mmCIF file of C-alpha atoms in Angstrom:
data_model
loop_
_atom_site.group_PDB
_atom_site.id
_atom_site.type_symbol
_atom_site.label_atom_id
_atom_site.label_comp_id
_atom_site.label_asym_id
_atom_site.label_seq_id
_atom_site.Cartn_x
_atom_site.Cartn_y
_atom_site.Cartn_z
ATOM 1 C CA MET A 1 5.279 -17.786 77.785
ATOM 2 C CA ILE A 2 2.266 -19.870 78.239
ATOM 3 C CA ASN A 3 0.526 -18.652 81.282
ATOM 4 C CA PHE A 4 -2.792 -20.137 81.059
ATOM 5 C CA LEU A 5 -4.848 -22.775 78.436
ATOM 6 C CA ARG A 6 -8.718 -23.294 78.060
ATOM 7 C CA GLY A 7 -9.570 -26.267 76.065
ATOM 8 C CA LYS A 8 -11.130 -29.814 76.141
ATOM 9 C CA VAL A 9 -10.097 -32.259 78.590
ATOM 10 C CA HIS A 10 -8.652 -35.279 75.770
ATOM 11 C CA GLU A 11 -6.569 -37.437 78.391
ATOM 12 C CA LEU A 12 -7.314 -37.127 82.044
ATOM 13 C CA THR A 13 -4.692 -39.289 85.354
ATOM 14 C CA PRO A 14 -4.440 -38.370 88.337
ATOM 15 C CA ALA A 15 -0.433 -36.466 87.079
ATOM 16 C CA TYR A 16 -1.193 -35.047 84.220
ATOM 17 C CA ALA A 17 -3.692 -33.897 81.517
ATOM 18 C CA ILE A 18 -3.741 -33.859 77.823
ATOM 19 C CA LEU A 19 -5.707 -30.644 76.594
ATOM 20 C CA ASP A 20 -6.468 -30.698 73.023
ATOM 21 C CA ILE A 21 -7.220 -26.465 72.242
ATOM 22 C CA ASN A 22 -7.369 -26.499 68.653
ATOM 23 C CA GLY A 23 -6.247 -29.641 67.887
ATOM 24 C CA ILE A 24 -3.317 -29.773 69.429
ATOM 25 C CA GLY A 25 -2.392 -31.639 72.981
ATOM 26 C CA TYR A 26 -1.153 -30.152 75.617
ATOM 27 C CA TYR A 27 0.515 -32.419 77.768
ATOM 28 C CA VAL A 28 0.483 -30.531 81.480
ATOM 29 C CA GLY A 29 1.538 -31.940 85.002
ATOM 30 C CA ILE A 30 -1.250 -31.852 87.649
ATOM 31 C CA SER A 31 -1.715 -32.234 90.926
ATOM 32 C CA LEU A 32 -3.848 -34.833 91.705
ATOM 33 C CA GLN A 33 -6.715 -32.428 93.865
ATOM 34 C CA THR A 34 -6.493 -29.945 89.929
ATOM 35 C CA SER A 35 -7.144 -33.712 88.533
ATOM 36 C CA GLN A 36 -10.042 -34.030 90.547
ATOM 37 C CA LYS A 37 -11.628 -30.926 89.586
ATOM 38 C CA LEU A 38 -11.346 -32.306 85.340
ATOM 39 C CA SER A 39 -12.788 -34.420 84.254
ATOM 40 C CA GLN A 40 -12.680 -36.128 80.189
ATOM 41 C CA GLY A 41 -14.671 -34.997 77.536
ATOM 42 C CA SER A 42 -15.215 -31.610 79.180
ATOM 43 C CA GLU A 43 -14.344 -28.057 78.798
ATOM 44 C CA ALA A 44 -11.394 -27.032 81.293
ATOM 45 C CA PHE A 45 -9.330 -24.308 81.890
ATOM 46 C CA LEU A 46 -6.237 -24.407 83.635
ATOM 47 C CA TYR A 47 -3.267 -21.921 84.544
ATOM 48 C CA THR A 48 -0.153 -22.944 83.919
ATOM 49 C CA GLN A 49 3.539 -22.866 84.842
ATOM 50 C CA GLN A 50 6.789 -23.386 81.941
ATOM 51 C CA ILE A 51 9.384 -24.502 83.027
ATOM 52 C CA PHE A 52 12.313 -24.763 80.413
ATOM 53 C CA ARG A 53 15.599 -27.413 81.674
ATOM 54 C CA GLU A 54 19.138 -28.572 79.457
ATOM 55 C CA ASP A 55 16.601 -31.843 77.942
ATOM 56 C CA ALA A 56 12.985 -31.020 78.073
ATOM 57 C CA GLN A 57 10.099 -28.492 78.532
ATOM 58 C CA LEU A 58 7.717 -28.742 80.722
ATOM 59 C CA LEU A 59 4.168 -27.578 80.985
ATOM 60 C CA PHE A 60 1.997 -27.832 84.293
ATOM 61 C CA GLY A 61 -1.022 -26.774 84.669
ATOM 62 C CA PHE A 62 -3.236 -25.926 87.612
ATOM 63 C CA SER A 63 -7.138 -25.475 88.680
ATOM 64 C CA THR A 64 -6.180 -21.861 91.070
ATOM 65 C CA LEU A 65 -4.236 -18.819 91.279
ATOM 66 C CA THR A 66 -3.481 -20.319 94.891
ATOM 67 C CA GLU A 67 -2.391 -24.007 94.014
ATOM 68 C CA LYS A 68 0.255 -22.243 91.547
ATOM 69 C CA GLU A 69 1.940 -19.468 93.540
ATOM 70 C CA VAL A 70 2.078 -22.662 95.986
ATOM 71 C CA PHE A 71 3.935 -24.210 93.342
ATOM 72 C CA ASN A 72 6.808 -21.707 92.821
ATOM 73 C CA LEU A 73 7.706 -21.399 95.981
ATOM 74 C CA LEU A 74 8.019 -24.635 96.991
ATOM 75 C CA ILE A 75 10.367 -25.291 93.213
ATOM 76 C CA SER A 76 12.509 -21.945 94.320
ATOM 77 C CA VAL A 77 13.497 -24.388 97.352
ATOM 78 C CA ASN A 78 16.688 -25.666 96.549
ATOM 79 C CA GLY A 79 16.668 -29.321 96.363
ATOM 80 C CA VAL A 80 12.426 -29.165 95.271
ATOM 81 C CA GLY A 81 12.354 -29.749 91.769
ATOM 82 C CA ALA A 82 8.086 -29.432 89.626
ATOM 83 C CA VAL A 83 7.366 -33.166 90.591
ATOM 84 C CA SER A 84 8.438 -33.242 94.461
ATOM 85 C CA ALA A 85 6.698 -30.300 94.903
ATOM 86 C CA LEU A 86 3.351 -31.659 92.434
ATOM 87 C CA ILE A 87 3.705 -34.866 94.875
ATOM 88 C CA LEU A 88 3.203 -32.201 97.872
ATOM 89 C CA LEU A 89 0.388 -30.364 96.588
ATOM 90 C CA SER A 90 -1.037 -33.882 95.684
ATOM 91 C CA SER A 91 -0.618 -34.987 98.970
ATOM 92 C CA LEU A 92 -1.677 -32.030 101.703
ATOM 93 C CA ASP A 93 -4.441 -28.942 101.051
ATOM 94 C CA ILE A 94 -2.704 -25.906 100.699
ATOM 95 C CA PRO A 95 -3.422 -24.652 104.276
ATOM 96 C CA ASP A 96 -1.304 -28.197 105.563
ATOM 97 C CA ILE A 97 1.566 -26.751 103.880
ATOM 98 C CA ALA A 98 1.190 -23.550 105.270
ATOM 99 C CA SER A 99 0.567 -24.886 108.555
ATOM 100 C CA ALA A 100 3.555 -27.563 108.993
ATOM 101 C CA VAL A 101 6.358 -25.052 107.184
ATOM 102 C CA LEU A 102 4.445 -21.922 110.338
ATOM 103 C CA ASN A 103 4.622 -24.331 112.973
ATOM 104 C CA ASN A 104 7.672 -25.520 112.414
ATOM 105 C CA GLN A 105 6.052 -29.023 111.448
ATOM 106 C CA SER A 106 9.435 -31.613 109.381
ATOM 107 C CA VAL A 107 7.383 -34.413 110.236
ATOM 108 C CA VAL A 108 4.548 -33.995 108.577
ATOM 109 C CA LEU A 109 6.163 -32.808 105.120
ATOM 110 C CA GLN A 110 7.956 -36.087 105.230
ATOM 111 C CA LYS A 111 5.298 -38.117 105.375
ATOM 112 C CA VAL A 112 5.120 -36.545 101.432
ATOM 113 C CA LYS A 113 6.970 -39.363 98.999
ATOM 114 C CA GLY A 114 10.106 -38.136 97.994
ATOM 115 C CA ILE A 115 10.893 -34.906 100.951
ATOM 116 C CA GLY A 116 13.177 -36.094 103.406
ATOM 117 C CA ALA A 117 14.132 -34.062 106.902
ATOM 118 C CA LYS A 118 16.285 -31.715 105.345
ATOM 119 C CA THR A 119 14.626 -31.002 102.368
ATOM 120 C CA ALA A 120 12.093 -30.808 104.504
ATOM 121 C CA GLU A 121 14.131 -28.784 107.036
ATOM 122 C CA ARG A 122 14.900 -25.830 104.032
ATOM 123 C CA ILE A 123 11.054 -25.781 102.869
ATOM 124 C CA ILE A 124 10.480 -24.377 106.525
ATOM 125 C CA VAL A 125 13.512 -22.044 106.469
ATOM 126 C CA ASP A 126 13.146 -20.498 103.113
ATOM 127 C CA LEU A 127 8.921 -20.207 103.113
ATOM 128 C CA ARG A 128 7.706 -19.460 106.471
ATOM 129 C CA ASP A 129 7.558 -15.823 105.878
ATOM 130 C CA LYS A 130 5.876 -16.412 102.522
ATOM 131 C CA MET A 131 3.517 -18.813 103.757
ATOM 132 C CA LEU A 132 1.862 -16.655 106.297
ATOM 133 C CA LYS A 133 -1.015 -15.921 103.202
ATOM 134 C CA TYR A 134 -2.114 -19.558 102.812
ATOM 135 C CA SER A 135 -2.471 -20.220 106.515
ATOM 136 C CA ASP A 136 -6.243 -20.049 106.530
ATOM 137 C CA VAL A 137 -7.054 -20.718 102.492
ATOM 138 C CA ASN A 138 -9.837 -23.457 104.810
ATOM 139 C CA GLU A 139 -9.282 -25.228 107.808
ATOM 140 C CA ALA A 140 -8.369 -28.925 105.972
ATOM 141 C CA SER A 141 -6.377 -31.442 108.597
ATOM 142 C CA LEU A 142 -3.515 -33.443 108.322
ATOM 143 C CA ASN A 143 -5.224 -36.439 108.600
ATOM 144 C CA ASN A 144 -4.795 -36.256 104.244
ATOM 145 C CA VAL A 145 -1.365 -37.191 104.099
ATOM 146 C CA VAL A 146 -2.259 -40.734 105.891
ATOM 147 C CA ASP A 147 -5.161 -41.121 103.743
ATOM 148 C CA ASN A 148 -3.319 -40.351 100.487
ATOM 149 C CA LYS A 149 -0.641 -43.079 102.060
ATOM 150 C CA ILE A 150 -3.039 -45.839 103.365
ATOM 151 C CA LYS A 151 -4.865 -45.027 99.971
ATOM 152 C CA GLU A 152 -1.520 -45.310 97.842
ATOM 153 C CA GLU A 153 -0.440 -48.395 99.024
ATOM 154 C CA ALA A 154 -3.890 -50.660 98.925
ATOM 155 C CA LEU A 155 -4.380 -49.291 95.095
ATOM 156 C CA SER A 156 -0.473 -50.697 94.441
ATOM 157 C CA ALA A 157 -1.521 -53.715 96.444
ATOM 158 C CA LEU A 158 -4.512 -53.908 94.050
ATOM 159 C CA GLU A 159 -2.287 -53.075 90.514
ATOM 160 C CA VAL A 160 -0.243 -55.931 91.307
ATOM 161 C CA LEU A 161 -3.345 -58.489 91.824
ATOM 162 C CA GLY A 162 -3.739 -57.126 88.006
ATOM 163 C CA ILE A 163 -7.242 -54.589 88.328
ATOM 164 C CA SER A 164 -6.849 -51.549 87.516
ATOM 165 C CA ARG A 165 -6.105 -48.223 89.095
ATOM 166 C CA LYS A 166 -9.173 -46.253 87.826
ATOM 167 C CA MET A 167 -10.977 -48.353 88.611
ATOM 168 C CA SER A 168 -10.406 -48.739 92.100
ATOM 169 C CA GLU A 169 -9.416 -45.341 93.088
ATOM 170 C CA LYS A 170 -13.510 -43.633 93.226
ATOM 171 C CA ILE A 171 -13.834 -47.404 95.986
ATOM 172 C CA ALA A 172 -10.956 -46.537 97.189
ATOM 173 C CA ASP A 173 -12.073 -42.402 97.646
ATOM 174 C CA LYS A 174 -16.031 -43.165 98.762
ATOM 175 C CA ILE A 175 -14.862 -45.648 101.257
ATOM 176 C CA ILE A 176 -11.714 -44.005 103.422
ATOM 177 C CA LYS A 177 -14.407 -41.658 103.403
ATOM 178 C CA SER A 178 -17.142 -43.453 105.028
ATOM 179 C CA ASP A 179 -14.284 -45.025 107.222
ATOM 180 C CA PRO A 180 -11.330 -43.220 108.028
ATOM 181 C CA GLU A 181 -9.875 -44.771 110.389
ATOM 182 C CA ILE A 182 -9.177 -47.300 107.971
ATOM 183 C CA ASN A 183 -6.271 -49.729 107.490
ATOM 184 C CA ILE A 184 -4.485 -50.906 104.260
ATOM 185 C CA GLU A 185 -6.079 -54.600 104.476
ATOM 186 C CA THR A 186 -9.306 -53.301 104.565
ATOM 187 C CA LEU A 187 -9.619 -51.256 102.874
ATOM 188 C CA VAL A 188 -8.451 -53.964 99.893
ATOM 189 C CA LYS A 189 -10.548 -56.670 101.481
ATOM 190 C CA GLN A 190 -13.623 -54.040 100.805
ATOM 191 C CA ILE A 191 -11.801 -52.989 97.709
ATOM 192 C CA LEU A 192 -12.609 -56.191 95.743
ATOM 193 C CA LYS A 193 -16.054 -57.240 98.097
ATOM 194 C CA SER A 194 -17.151 -53.556 95.615
ATOM 195 C CA ILE A 195 -15.714 -54.689 91.966
#
């Protein structure tokens, strides 16, 4: 079982990283939160979780032990796979996930792509007692879900126009930071002006 990896980031995307460790490239699935803490060409340390399936051996990486723990809690819920767990961790901060679970706010979890009403309810029922320790890791707002949804839709629209996601993502982050209430149309227009 691979417990952690330390190596140079050979390739980096919002969904995965390839770590070069002594000339061997390890493909590691990551969340957006972990992706933002890594930089291509730099040394990185990731806690890892291996998942063995009949058709594949998967490796997931996390910048913090807390993120790995929450990932393992999420995949312990029937109907939540590794990809859904990563999308949840990419869309919501850990305290927000904990808060949604503890306060029975299934609607918050349902805003995350791929999480339906039944799955959200199952997460709440299964993890209510286990999420208490993560509820005050730091105070973060539930607006992140909305921000991410608007950003994702804007980036998808720009990709259709032939503009690379990598180029538009950083610009989108800056614009959303300065105007959290921005709508998709305005965001797309502002990104196009900035390119």
